[in-house]
PDB file of C-alpha atoms in Angstrom:
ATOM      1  CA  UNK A   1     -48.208 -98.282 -46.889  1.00  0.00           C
ATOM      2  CA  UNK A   2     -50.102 -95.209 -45.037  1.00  0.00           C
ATOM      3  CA  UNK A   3     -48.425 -92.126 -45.329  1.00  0.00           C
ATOM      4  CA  UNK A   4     -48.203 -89.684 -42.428  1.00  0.00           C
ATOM      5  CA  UNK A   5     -47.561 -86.104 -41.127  1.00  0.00           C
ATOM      6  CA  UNK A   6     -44.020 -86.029 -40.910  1.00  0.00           C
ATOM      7  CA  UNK A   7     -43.595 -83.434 -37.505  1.00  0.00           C
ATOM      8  CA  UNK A   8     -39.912 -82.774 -39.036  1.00  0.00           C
ATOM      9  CA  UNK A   9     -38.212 -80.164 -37.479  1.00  0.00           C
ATOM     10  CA  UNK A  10     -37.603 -78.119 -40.872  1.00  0.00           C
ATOM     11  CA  UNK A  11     -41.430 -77.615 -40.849  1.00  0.00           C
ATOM     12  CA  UNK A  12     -40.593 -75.392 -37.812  1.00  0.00           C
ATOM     13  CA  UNK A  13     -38.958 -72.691 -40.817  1.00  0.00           C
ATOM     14  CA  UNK A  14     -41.906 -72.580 -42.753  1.00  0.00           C
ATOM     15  CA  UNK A  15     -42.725 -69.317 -40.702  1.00  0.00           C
ATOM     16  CA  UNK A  16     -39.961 -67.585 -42.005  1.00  0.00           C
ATOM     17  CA  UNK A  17     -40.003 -68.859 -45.931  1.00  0.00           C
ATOM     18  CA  UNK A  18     -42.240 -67.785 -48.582  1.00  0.00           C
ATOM     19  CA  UNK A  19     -44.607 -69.035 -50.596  1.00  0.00           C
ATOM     20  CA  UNK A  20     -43.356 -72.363 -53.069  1.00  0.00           C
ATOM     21  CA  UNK A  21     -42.039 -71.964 -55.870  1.00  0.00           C
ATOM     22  CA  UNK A  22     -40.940 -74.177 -59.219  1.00  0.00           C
ATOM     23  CA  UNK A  23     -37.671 -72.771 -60.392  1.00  0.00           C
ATOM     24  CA  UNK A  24     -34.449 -70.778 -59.685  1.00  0.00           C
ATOM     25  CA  UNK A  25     -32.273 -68.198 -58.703  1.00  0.00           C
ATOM     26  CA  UNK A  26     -30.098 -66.375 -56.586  1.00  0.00           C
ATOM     27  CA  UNK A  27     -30.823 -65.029 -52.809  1.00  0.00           C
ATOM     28  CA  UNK A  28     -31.301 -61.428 -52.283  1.00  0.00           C
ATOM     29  CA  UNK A  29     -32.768 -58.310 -53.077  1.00  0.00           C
ATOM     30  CA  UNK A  30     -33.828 -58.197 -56.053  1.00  0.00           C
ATOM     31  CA  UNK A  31     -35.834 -54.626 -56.663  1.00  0.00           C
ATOM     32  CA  UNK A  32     -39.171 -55.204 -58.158  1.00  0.00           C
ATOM     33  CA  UNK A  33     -38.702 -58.926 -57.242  1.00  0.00           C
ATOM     34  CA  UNK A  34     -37.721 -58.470 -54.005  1.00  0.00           C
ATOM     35  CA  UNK A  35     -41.741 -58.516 -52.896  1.00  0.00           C
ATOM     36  CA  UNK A  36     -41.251 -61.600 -51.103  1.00  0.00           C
ATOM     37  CA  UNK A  37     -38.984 -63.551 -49.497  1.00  0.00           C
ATOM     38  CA  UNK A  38     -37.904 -66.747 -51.959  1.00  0.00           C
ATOM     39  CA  UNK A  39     -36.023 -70.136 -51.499  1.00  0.00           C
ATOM     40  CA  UNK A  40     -34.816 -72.844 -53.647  1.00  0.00           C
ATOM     41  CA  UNK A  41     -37.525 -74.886 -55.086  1.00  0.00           C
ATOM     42  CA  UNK A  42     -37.565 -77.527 -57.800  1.00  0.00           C
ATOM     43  CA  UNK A  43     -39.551 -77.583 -60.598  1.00  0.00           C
ATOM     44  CA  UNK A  44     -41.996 -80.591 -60.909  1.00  0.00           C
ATOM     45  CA  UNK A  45     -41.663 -81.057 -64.436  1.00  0.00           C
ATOM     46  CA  UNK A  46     -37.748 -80.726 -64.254  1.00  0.00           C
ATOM     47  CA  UNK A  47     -36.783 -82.205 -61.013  1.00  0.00           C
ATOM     48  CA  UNK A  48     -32.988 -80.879 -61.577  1.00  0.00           C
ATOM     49  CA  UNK A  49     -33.528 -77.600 -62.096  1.00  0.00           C
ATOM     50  CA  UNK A  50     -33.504 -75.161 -59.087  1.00  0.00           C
ATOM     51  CA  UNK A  51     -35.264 -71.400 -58.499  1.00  0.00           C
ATOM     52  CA  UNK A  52     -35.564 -68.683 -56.339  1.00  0.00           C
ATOM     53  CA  UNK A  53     -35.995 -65.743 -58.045  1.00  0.00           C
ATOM     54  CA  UNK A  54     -40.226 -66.027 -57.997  1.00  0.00           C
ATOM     55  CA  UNK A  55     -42.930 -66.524 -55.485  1.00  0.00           C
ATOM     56  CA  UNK A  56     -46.953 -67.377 -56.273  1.00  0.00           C
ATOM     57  CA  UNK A  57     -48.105 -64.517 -53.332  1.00  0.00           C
ATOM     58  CA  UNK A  58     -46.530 -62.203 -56.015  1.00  0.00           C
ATOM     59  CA  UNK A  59     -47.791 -64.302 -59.036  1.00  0.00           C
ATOM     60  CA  UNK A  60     -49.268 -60.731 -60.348  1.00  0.00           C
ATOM     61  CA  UNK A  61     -45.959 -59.676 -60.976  1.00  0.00           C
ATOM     62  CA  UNK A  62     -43.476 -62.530 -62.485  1.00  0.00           C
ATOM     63  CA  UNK A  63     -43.479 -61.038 -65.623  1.00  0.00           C
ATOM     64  CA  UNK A  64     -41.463 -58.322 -64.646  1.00  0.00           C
ATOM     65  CA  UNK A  65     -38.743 -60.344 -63.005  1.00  0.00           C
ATOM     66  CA  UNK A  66     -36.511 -61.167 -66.199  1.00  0.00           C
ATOM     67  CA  UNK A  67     -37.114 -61.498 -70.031  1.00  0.00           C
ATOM     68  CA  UNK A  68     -37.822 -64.948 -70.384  1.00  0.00           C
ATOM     69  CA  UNK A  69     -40.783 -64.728 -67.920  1.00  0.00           C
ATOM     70  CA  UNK A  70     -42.427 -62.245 -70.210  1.00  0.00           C
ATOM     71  CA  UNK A  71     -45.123 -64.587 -71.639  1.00  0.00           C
ATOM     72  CA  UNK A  72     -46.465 -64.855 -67.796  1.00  0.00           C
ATOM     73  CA  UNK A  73     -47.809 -61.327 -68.490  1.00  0.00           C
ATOM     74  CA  UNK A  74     -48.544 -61.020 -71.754  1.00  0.00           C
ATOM     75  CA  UNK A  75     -49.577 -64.539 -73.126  1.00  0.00           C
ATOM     76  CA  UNK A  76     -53.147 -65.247 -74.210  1.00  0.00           C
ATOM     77  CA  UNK A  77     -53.717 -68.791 -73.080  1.00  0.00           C
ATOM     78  CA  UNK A  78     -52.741 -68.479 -69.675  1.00  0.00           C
ATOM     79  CA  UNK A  79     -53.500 -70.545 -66.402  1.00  0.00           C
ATOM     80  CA  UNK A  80     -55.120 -71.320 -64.137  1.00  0.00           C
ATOM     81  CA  UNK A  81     -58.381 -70.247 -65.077  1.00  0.00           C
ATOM     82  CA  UNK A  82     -61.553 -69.349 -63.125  1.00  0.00           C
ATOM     83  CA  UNK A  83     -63.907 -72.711 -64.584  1.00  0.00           C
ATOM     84  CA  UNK A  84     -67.750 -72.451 -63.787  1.00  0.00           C
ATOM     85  CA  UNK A  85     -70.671 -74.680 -64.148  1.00  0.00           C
ATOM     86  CA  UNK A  86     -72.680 -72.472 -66.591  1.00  0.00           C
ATOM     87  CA  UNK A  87     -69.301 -73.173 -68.772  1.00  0.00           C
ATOM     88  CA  UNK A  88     -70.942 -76.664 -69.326  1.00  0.00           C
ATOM     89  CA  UNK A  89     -68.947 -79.805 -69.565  1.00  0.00           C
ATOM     90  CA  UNK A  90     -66.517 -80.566 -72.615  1.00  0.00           C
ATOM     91  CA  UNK A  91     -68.740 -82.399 -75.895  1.00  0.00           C
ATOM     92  CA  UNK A  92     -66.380 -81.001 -78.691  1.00  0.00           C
ATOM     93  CA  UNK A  93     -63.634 -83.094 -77.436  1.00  0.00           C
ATOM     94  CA  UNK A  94     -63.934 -86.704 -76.933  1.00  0.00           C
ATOM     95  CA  UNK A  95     -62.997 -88.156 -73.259  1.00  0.00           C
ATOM     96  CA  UNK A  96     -59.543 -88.632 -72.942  1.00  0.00           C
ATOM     97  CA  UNK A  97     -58.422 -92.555 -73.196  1.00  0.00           C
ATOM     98  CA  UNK A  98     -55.625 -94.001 -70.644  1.00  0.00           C
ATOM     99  CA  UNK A  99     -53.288 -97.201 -71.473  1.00  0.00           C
ATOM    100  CA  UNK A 100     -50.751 -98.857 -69.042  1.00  0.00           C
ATOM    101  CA  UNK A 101     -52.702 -96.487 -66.100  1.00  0.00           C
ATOM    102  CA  UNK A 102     -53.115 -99.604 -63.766  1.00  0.00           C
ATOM    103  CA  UNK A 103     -50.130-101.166 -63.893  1.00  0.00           C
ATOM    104  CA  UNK A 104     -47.560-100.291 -61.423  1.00  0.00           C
ATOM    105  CA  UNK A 105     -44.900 -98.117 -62.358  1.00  0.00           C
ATOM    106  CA  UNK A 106     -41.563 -97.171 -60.782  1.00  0.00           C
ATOM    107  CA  UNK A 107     -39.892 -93.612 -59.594  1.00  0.00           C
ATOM    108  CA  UNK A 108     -39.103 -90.927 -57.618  1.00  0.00           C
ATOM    109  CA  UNK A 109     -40.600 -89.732 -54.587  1.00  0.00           C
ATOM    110  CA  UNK A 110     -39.261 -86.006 -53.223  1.00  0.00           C
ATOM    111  CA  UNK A 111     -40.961 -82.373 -52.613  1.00  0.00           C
ATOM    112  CA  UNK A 112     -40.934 -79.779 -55.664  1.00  0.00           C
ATOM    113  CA  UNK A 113     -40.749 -77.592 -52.814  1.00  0.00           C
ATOM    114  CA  UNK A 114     -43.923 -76.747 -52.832  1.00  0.00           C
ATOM    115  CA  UNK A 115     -45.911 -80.092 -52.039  1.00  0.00           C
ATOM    116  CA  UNK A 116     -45.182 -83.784 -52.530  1.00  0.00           C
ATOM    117  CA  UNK A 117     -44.525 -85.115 -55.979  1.00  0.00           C
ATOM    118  CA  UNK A 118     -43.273 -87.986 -58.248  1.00  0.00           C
ATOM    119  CA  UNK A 119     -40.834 -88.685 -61.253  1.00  0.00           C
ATOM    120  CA  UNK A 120     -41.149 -91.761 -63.175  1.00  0.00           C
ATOM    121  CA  UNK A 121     -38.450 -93.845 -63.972  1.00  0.00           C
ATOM    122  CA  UNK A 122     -37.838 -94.377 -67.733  1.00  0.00           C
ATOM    123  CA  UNK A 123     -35.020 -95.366 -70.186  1.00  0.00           C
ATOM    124  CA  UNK A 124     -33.196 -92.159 -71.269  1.00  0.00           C
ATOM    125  CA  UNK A 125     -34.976 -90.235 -73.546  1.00  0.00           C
ATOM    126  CA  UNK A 126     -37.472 -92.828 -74.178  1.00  0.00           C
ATOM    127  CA  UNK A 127     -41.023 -91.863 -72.784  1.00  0.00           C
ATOM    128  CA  UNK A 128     -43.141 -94.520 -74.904  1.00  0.00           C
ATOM    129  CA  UNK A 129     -42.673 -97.506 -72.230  1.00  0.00           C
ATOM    130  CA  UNK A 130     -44.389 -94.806 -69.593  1.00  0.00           C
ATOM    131  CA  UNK A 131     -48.565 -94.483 -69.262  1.00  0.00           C
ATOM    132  CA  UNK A 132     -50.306 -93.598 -72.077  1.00  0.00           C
ATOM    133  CA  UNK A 133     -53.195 -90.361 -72.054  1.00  0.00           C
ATOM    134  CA  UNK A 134     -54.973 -90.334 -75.856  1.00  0.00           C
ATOM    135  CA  UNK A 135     -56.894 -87.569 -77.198  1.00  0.00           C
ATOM    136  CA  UNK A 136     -57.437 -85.426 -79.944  1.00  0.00           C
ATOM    137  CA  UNK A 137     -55.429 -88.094 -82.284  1.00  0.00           C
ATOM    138  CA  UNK A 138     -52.624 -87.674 -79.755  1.00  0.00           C
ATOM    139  CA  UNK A 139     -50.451 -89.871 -77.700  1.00  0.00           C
ATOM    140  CA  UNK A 140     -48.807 -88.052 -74.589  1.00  0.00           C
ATOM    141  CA  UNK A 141     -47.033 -90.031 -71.680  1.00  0.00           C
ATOM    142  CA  UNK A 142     -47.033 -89.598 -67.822  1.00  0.00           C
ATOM    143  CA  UNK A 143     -43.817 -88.069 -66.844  1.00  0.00           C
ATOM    144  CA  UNK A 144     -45.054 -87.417 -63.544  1.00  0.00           C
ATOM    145  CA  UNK A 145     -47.643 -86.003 -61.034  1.00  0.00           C
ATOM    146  CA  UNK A 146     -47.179 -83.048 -58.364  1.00  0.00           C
ATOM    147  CA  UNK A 147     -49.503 -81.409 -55.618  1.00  0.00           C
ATOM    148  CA  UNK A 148     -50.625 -77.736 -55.402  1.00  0.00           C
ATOM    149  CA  UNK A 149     -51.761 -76.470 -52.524  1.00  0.00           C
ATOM    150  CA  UNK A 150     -54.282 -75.045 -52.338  1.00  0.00           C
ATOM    151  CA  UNK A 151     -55.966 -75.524 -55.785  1.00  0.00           C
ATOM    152  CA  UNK A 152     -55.164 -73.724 -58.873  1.00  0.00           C
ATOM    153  CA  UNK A 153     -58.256 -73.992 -60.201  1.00  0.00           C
ATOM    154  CA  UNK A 154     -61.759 -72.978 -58.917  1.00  0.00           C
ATOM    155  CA  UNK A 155     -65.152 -73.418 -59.927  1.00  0.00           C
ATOM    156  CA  UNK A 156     -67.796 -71.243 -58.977  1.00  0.00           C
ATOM    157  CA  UNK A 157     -65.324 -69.370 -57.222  1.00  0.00           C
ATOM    158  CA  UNK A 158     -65.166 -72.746 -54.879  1.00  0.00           C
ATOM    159  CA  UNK A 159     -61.403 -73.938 -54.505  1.00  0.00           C
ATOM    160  CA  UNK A 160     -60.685 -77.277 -53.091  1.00  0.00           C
ATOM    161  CA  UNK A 161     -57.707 -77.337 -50.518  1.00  0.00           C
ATOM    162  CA  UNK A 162     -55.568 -78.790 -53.348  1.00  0.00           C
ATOM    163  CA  UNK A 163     -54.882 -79.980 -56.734  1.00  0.00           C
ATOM    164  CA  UNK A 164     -52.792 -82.770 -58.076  1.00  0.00           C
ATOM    165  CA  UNK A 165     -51.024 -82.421 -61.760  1.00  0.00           C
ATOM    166  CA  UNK A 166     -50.278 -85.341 -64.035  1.00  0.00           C
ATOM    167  CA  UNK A 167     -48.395 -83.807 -66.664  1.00  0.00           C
ATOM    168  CA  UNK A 168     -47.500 -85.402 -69.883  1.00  0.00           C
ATOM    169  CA  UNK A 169     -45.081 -85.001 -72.493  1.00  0.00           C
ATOM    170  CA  UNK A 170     -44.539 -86.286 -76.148  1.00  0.00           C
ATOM    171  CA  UNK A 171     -42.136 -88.776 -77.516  1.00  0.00           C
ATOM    172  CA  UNK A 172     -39.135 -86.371 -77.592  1.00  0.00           C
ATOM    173  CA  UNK A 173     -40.342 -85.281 -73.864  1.00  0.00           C
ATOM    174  CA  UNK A 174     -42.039 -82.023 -73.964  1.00  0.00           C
ATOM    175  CA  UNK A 175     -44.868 -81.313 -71.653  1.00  0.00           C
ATOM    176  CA  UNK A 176     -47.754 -80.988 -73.464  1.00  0.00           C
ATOM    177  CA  UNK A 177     -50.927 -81.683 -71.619  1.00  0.00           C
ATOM    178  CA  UNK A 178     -52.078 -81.900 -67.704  1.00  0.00           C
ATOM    179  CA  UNK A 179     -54.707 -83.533 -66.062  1.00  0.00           C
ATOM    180  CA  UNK A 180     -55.462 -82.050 -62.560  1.00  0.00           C
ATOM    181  CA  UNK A 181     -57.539 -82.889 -60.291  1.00  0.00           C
ATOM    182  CA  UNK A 182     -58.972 -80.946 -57.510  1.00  0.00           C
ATOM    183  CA  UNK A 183     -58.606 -82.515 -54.045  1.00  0.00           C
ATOM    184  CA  UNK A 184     -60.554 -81.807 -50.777  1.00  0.00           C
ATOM    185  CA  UNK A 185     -61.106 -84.259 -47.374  1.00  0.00           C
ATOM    186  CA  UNK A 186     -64.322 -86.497 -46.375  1.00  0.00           C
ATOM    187  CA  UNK A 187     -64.847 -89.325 -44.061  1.00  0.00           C
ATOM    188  CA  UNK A 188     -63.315 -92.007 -46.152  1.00  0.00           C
ATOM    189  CA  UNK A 189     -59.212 -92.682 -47.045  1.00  0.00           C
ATOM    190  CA  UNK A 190     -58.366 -92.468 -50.511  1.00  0.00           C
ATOM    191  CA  UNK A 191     -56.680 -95.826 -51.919  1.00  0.00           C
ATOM    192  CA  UNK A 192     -54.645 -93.816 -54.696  1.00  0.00           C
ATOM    193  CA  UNK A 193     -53.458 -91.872 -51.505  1.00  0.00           C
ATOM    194  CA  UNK A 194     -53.180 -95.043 -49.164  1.00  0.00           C
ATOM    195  CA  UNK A 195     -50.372 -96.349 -51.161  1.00  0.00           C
ATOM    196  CA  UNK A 196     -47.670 -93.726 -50.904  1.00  0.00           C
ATOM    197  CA  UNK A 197     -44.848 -93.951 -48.413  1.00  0.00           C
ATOM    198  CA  UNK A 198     -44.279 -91.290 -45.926  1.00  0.00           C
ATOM    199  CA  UNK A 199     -44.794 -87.733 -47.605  1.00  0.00           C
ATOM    200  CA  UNK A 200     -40.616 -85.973 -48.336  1.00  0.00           C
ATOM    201  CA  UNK A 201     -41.450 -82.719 -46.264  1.00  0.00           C
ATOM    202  CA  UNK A 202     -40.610 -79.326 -48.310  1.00  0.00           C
ATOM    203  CA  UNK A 203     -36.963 -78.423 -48.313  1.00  0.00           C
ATOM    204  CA  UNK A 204     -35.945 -75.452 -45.744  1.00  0.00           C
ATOM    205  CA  UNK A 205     -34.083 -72.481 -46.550  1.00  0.00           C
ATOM    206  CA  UNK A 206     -30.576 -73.884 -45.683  1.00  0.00           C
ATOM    207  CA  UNK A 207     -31.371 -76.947 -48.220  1.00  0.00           C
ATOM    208  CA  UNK A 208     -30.375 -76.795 -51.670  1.00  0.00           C
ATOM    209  CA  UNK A 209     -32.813 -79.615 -52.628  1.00  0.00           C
ATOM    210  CA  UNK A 210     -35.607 -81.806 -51.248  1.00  0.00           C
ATOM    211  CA  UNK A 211     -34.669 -85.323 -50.753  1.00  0.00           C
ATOM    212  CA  UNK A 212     -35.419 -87.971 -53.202  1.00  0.00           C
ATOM    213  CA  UNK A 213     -36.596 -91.535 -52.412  1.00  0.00           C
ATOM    214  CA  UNK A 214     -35.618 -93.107 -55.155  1.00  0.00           C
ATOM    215  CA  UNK A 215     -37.512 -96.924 -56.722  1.00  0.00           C
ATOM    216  CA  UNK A 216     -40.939 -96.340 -55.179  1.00  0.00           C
ATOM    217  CA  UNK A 217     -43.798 -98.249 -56.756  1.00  0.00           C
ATOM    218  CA  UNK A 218     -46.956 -97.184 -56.551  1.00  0.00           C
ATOM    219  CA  UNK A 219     -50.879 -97.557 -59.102  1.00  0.00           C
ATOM    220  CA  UNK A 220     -51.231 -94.273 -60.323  1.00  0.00           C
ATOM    221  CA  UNK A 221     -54.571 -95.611 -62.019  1.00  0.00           C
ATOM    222  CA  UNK A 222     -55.835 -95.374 -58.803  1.00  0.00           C
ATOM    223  CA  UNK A 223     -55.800 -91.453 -58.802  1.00  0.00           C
ATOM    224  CA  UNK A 224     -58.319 -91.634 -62.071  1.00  0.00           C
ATOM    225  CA  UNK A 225     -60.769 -93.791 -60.241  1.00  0.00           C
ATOM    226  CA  UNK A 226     -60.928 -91.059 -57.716  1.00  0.00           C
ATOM    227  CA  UNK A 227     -62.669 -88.719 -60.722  1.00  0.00           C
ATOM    228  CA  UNK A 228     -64.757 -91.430 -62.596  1.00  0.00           C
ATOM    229  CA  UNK A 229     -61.797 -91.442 -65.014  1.00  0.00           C
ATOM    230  CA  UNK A 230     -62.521 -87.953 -66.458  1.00  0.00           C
ATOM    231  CA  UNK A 231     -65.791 -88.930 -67.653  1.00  0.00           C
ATOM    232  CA  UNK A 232     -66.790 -84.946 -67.208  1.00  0.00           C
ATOM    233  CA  UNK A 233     -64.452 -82.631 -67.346  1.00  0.00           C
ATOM    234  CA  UNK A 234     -63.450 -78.832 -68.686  1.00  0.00           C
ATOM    235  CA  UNK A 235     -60.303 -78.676 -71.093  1.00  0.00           C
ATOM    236  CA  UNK A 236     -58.781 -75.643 -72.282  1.00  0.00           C
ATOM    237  CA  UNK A 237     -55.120 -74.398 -74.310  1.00  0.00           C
ATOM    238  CA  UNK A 238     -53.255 -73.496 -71.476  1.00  0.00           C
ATOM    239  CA  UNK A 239     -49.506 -73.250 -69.809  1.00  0.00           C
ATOM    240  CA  UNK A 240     -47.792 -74.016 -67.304  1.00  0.00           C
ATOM    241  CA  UNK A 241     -48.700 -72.445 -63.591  1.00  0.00           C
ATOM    242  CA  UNK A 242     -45.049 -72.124 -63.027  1.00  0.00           C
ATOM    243  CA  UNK A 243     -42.439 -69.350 -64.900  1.00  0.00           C
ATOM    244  CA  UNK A 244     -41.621 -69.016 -67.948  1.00  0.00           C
ATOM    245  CA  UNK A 245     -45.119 -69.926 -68.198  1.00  0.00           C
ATOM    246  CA  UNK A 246     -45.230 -71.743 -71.382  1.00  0.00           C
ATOM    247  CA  UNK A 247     -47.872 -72.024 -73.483  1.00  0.00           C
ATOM    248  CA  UNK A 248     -48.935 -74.996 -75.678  1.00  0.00           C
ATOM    249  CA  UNK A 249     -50.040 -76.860 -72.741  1.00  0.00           C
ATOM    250  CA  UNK A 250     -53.992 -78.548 -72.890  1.00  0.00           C
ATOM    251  CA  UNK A 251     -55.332 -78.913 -69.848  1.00  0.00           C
ATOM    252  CA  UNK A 252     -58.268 -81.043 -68.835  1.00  0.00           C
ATOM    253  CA  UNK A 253     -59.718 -80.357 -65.492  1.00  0.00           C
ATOM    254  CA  UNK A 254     -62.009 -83.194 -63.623  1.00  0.00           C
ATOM    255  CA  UNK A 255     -65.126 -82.432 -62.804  1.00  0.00           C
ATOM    256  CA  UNK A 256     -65.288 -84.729 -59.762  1.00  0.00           C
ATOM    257  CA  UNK A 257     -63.331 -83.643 -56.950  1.00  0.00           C
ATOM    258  CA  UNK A 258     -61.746 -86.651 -55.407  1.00  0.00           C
ATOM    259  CA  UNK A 259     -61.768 -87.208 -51.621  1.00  0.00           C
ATOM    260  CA  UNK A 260     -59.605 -87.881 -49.120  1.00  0.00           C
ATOM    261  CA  UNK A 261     -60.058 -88.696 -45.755  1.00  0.00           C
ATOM    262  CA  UNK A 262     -58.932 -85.995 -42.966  1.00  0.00           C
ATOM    263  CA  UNK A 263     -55.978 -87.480 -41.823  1.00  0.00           C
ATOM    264  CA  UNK A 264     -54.398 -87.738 -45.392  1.00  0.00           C
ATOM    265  CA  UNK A 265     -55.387 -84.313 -46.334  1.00  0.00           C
ATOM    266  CA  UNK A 266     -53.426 -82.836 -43.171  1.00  0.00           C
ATOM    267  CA  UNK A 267     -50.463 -84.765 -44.255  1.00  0.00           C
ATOM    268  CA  UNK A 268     -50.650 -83.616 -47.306  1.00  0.00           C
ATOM    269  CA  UNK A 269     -50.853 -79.632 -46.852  1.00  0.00           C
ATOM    270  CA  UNK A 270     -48.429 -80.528 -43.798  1.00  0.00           C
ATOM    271  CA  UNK A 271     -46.055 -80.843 -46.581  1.00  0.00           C
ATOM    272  CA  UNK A 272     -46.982 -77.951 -48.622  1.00  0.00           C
ATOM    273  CA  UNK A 273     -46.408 -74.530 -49.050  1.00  0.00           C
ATOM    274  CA  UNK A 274     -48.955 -72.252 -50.795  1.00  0.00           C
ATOM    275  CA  UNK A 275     -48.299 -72.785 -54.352  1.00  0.00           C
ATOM    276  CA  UNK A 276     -51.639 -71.435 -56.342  1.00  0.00           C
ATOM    277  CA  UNK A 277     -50.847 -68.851 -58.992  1.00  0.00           C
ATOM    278  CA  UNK A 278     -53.282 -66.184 -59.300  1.00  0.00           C
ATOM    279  CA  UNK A 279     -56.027 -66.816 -61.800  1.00  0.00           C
ATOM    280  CA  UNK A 280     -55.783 -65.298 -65.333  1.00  0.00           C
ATOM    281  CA  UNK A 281     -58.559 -63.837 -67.615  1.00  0.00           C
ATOM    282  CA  UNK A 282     -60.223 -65.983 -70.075  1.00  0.00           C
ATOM    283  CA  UNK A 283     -58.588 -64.876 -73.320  1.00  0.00           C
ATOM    284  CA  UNK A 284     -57.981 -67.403 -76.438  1.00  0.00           C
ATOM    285  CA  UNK A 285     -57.952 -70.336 -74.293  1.00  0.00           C
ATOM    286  CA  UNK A 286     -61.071 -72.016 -76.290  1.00  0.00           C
ATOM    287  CA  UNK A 287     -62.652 -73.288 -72.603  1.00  0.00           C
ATOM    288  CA  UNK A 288     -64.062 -76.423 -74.274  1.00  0.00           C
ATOM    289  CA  UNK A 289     -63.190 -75.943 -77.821  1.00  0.00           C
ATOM    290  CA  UNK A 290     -65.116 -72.423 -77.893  1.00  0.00           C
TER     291      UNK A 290
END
């Protein structure tokens, strides 16, 4: 199934809303915070949970908006990063390994608010039946994959017109690594992309939540062949791009940019909001294992 530009009527707010966000809180002025205007979003790792209280075109400042986002200003392996060819390519770590990639899987298909994005379905608190990423003697799972818009991540101060996220968690379900890949249009469709339903347009101010489209099936092996599987990539300790900004995160950035064709890439950032945090400095985050 092709998906398309949705010409929704909520899109139609999107002049009056602020940038995406991946968390929660309440409306109003909020002093220091009160920068930008906010709405509810929902965080793509936790599709329950709700915020408000942050937006990325004041990324600079979320440390300041309540204690527990006090790592996104004073952490040491933040992200994004600023990546660059004279970094080289990882050859400390081995290329990541995938199991159970190409087989079908089953989930969720809604708007973190900020872009499209999807949950996979899984017995409760059992992640070991889900797709397996291997490296570095570990075993992480696919919990589910979410769109940026535009990328997070640049290289040579180039950044693609958006980034997708697989991020994976351990067998108790913490996120521990991400693979994203950059994403920009060309002449040919993309067959990862070809296969998704119509894209869940961002929720609008007067919506407390995006809706879900629940038991959609879709090859999300499909997105690897789009970057040669990570055969090149950068990798780096990292956190999330989202408050509280938690670190612990390893990130492995494809070196291939995978392509789209110009009709999917409109309907994709025709269902995003800007959603790229600002780029942090290059601190202890051992870009490569340096």
């Amino acid at each position: 199934m092709f998906f398309s530009l949705l010409l929704v009527t909520s899109f139609a707010a999107r002049s009056v809303l602020s940038c995406a966000d991946h968390t929660g809180h309440q409306r109003g002025d909020l002093s220091p915070r009160s920068l930008v205007q906010k709405r509810a979003n929902v965080s793509p790792t936790n599709p329950s949970y709700i915020h408000t209280d942050w937006a990325y075109d004041a990324s600079y400042n979320w440390g300041a908006i309540r204690p527990e986002y006090a790592t996104c200003q004073t952490g040491t392996q933040q992200s994004p990063i600023a990546l660059s060819l004279t970094n080289g390519l990882s050859q400390r770590h081995r290329r990541p390994s995938f199991a159970n990639y190409d087989r079908a899987v089953v989930g969720n298909w809604t708007n973190w608010g900020n872009g499209p994005a999807f949950n996979l379905d899984h017995p409760e608190d059992d992640y070991t039946s889900l797709p397996q990423l291997r490296f570095d003697n570990q075993t992480a799972y696919l919990k589910g994959w979410h769109i940026h818009a535009p990328a997070e991540h640049t290289v040579d101060g180039d950044r693609s017109r958006a980034e997708m996220h697989l991020v994976h968690v351990n067998d108790e379900g913490h996120e521990v690594a991400v693979l994203a890949i950059r994403l920009d249009p060309d002449t040919a469709p993309s067959r990862f992309f070809q296969q998704l339903p119509a894209l869940v347009p961002f929720p609008t101010r007067d919506q407390d939540a995006p809706r879900v489209v629940p038991d959609v099936s879709m090859n999300v092996g499909l997105a690897l062949d789009g970057v040669d599987r990570f055969a090149a990539f950068w990798t780096y300790r990292g956190s999330f791009t989202t408050p509280p900004c938690r670190e612990g995160i390893r990130w492995f950035v494809a070196r291939p940019v995978a392509r789209t064709s110009v009709e999917q890439m409109r309907a994709l950032l025709g269902a995003c909001t800007f959603s790229a945090r600002v780029e942090q400095r290059v601190w202890l985050q051992g870009v490569n294992g340096a």
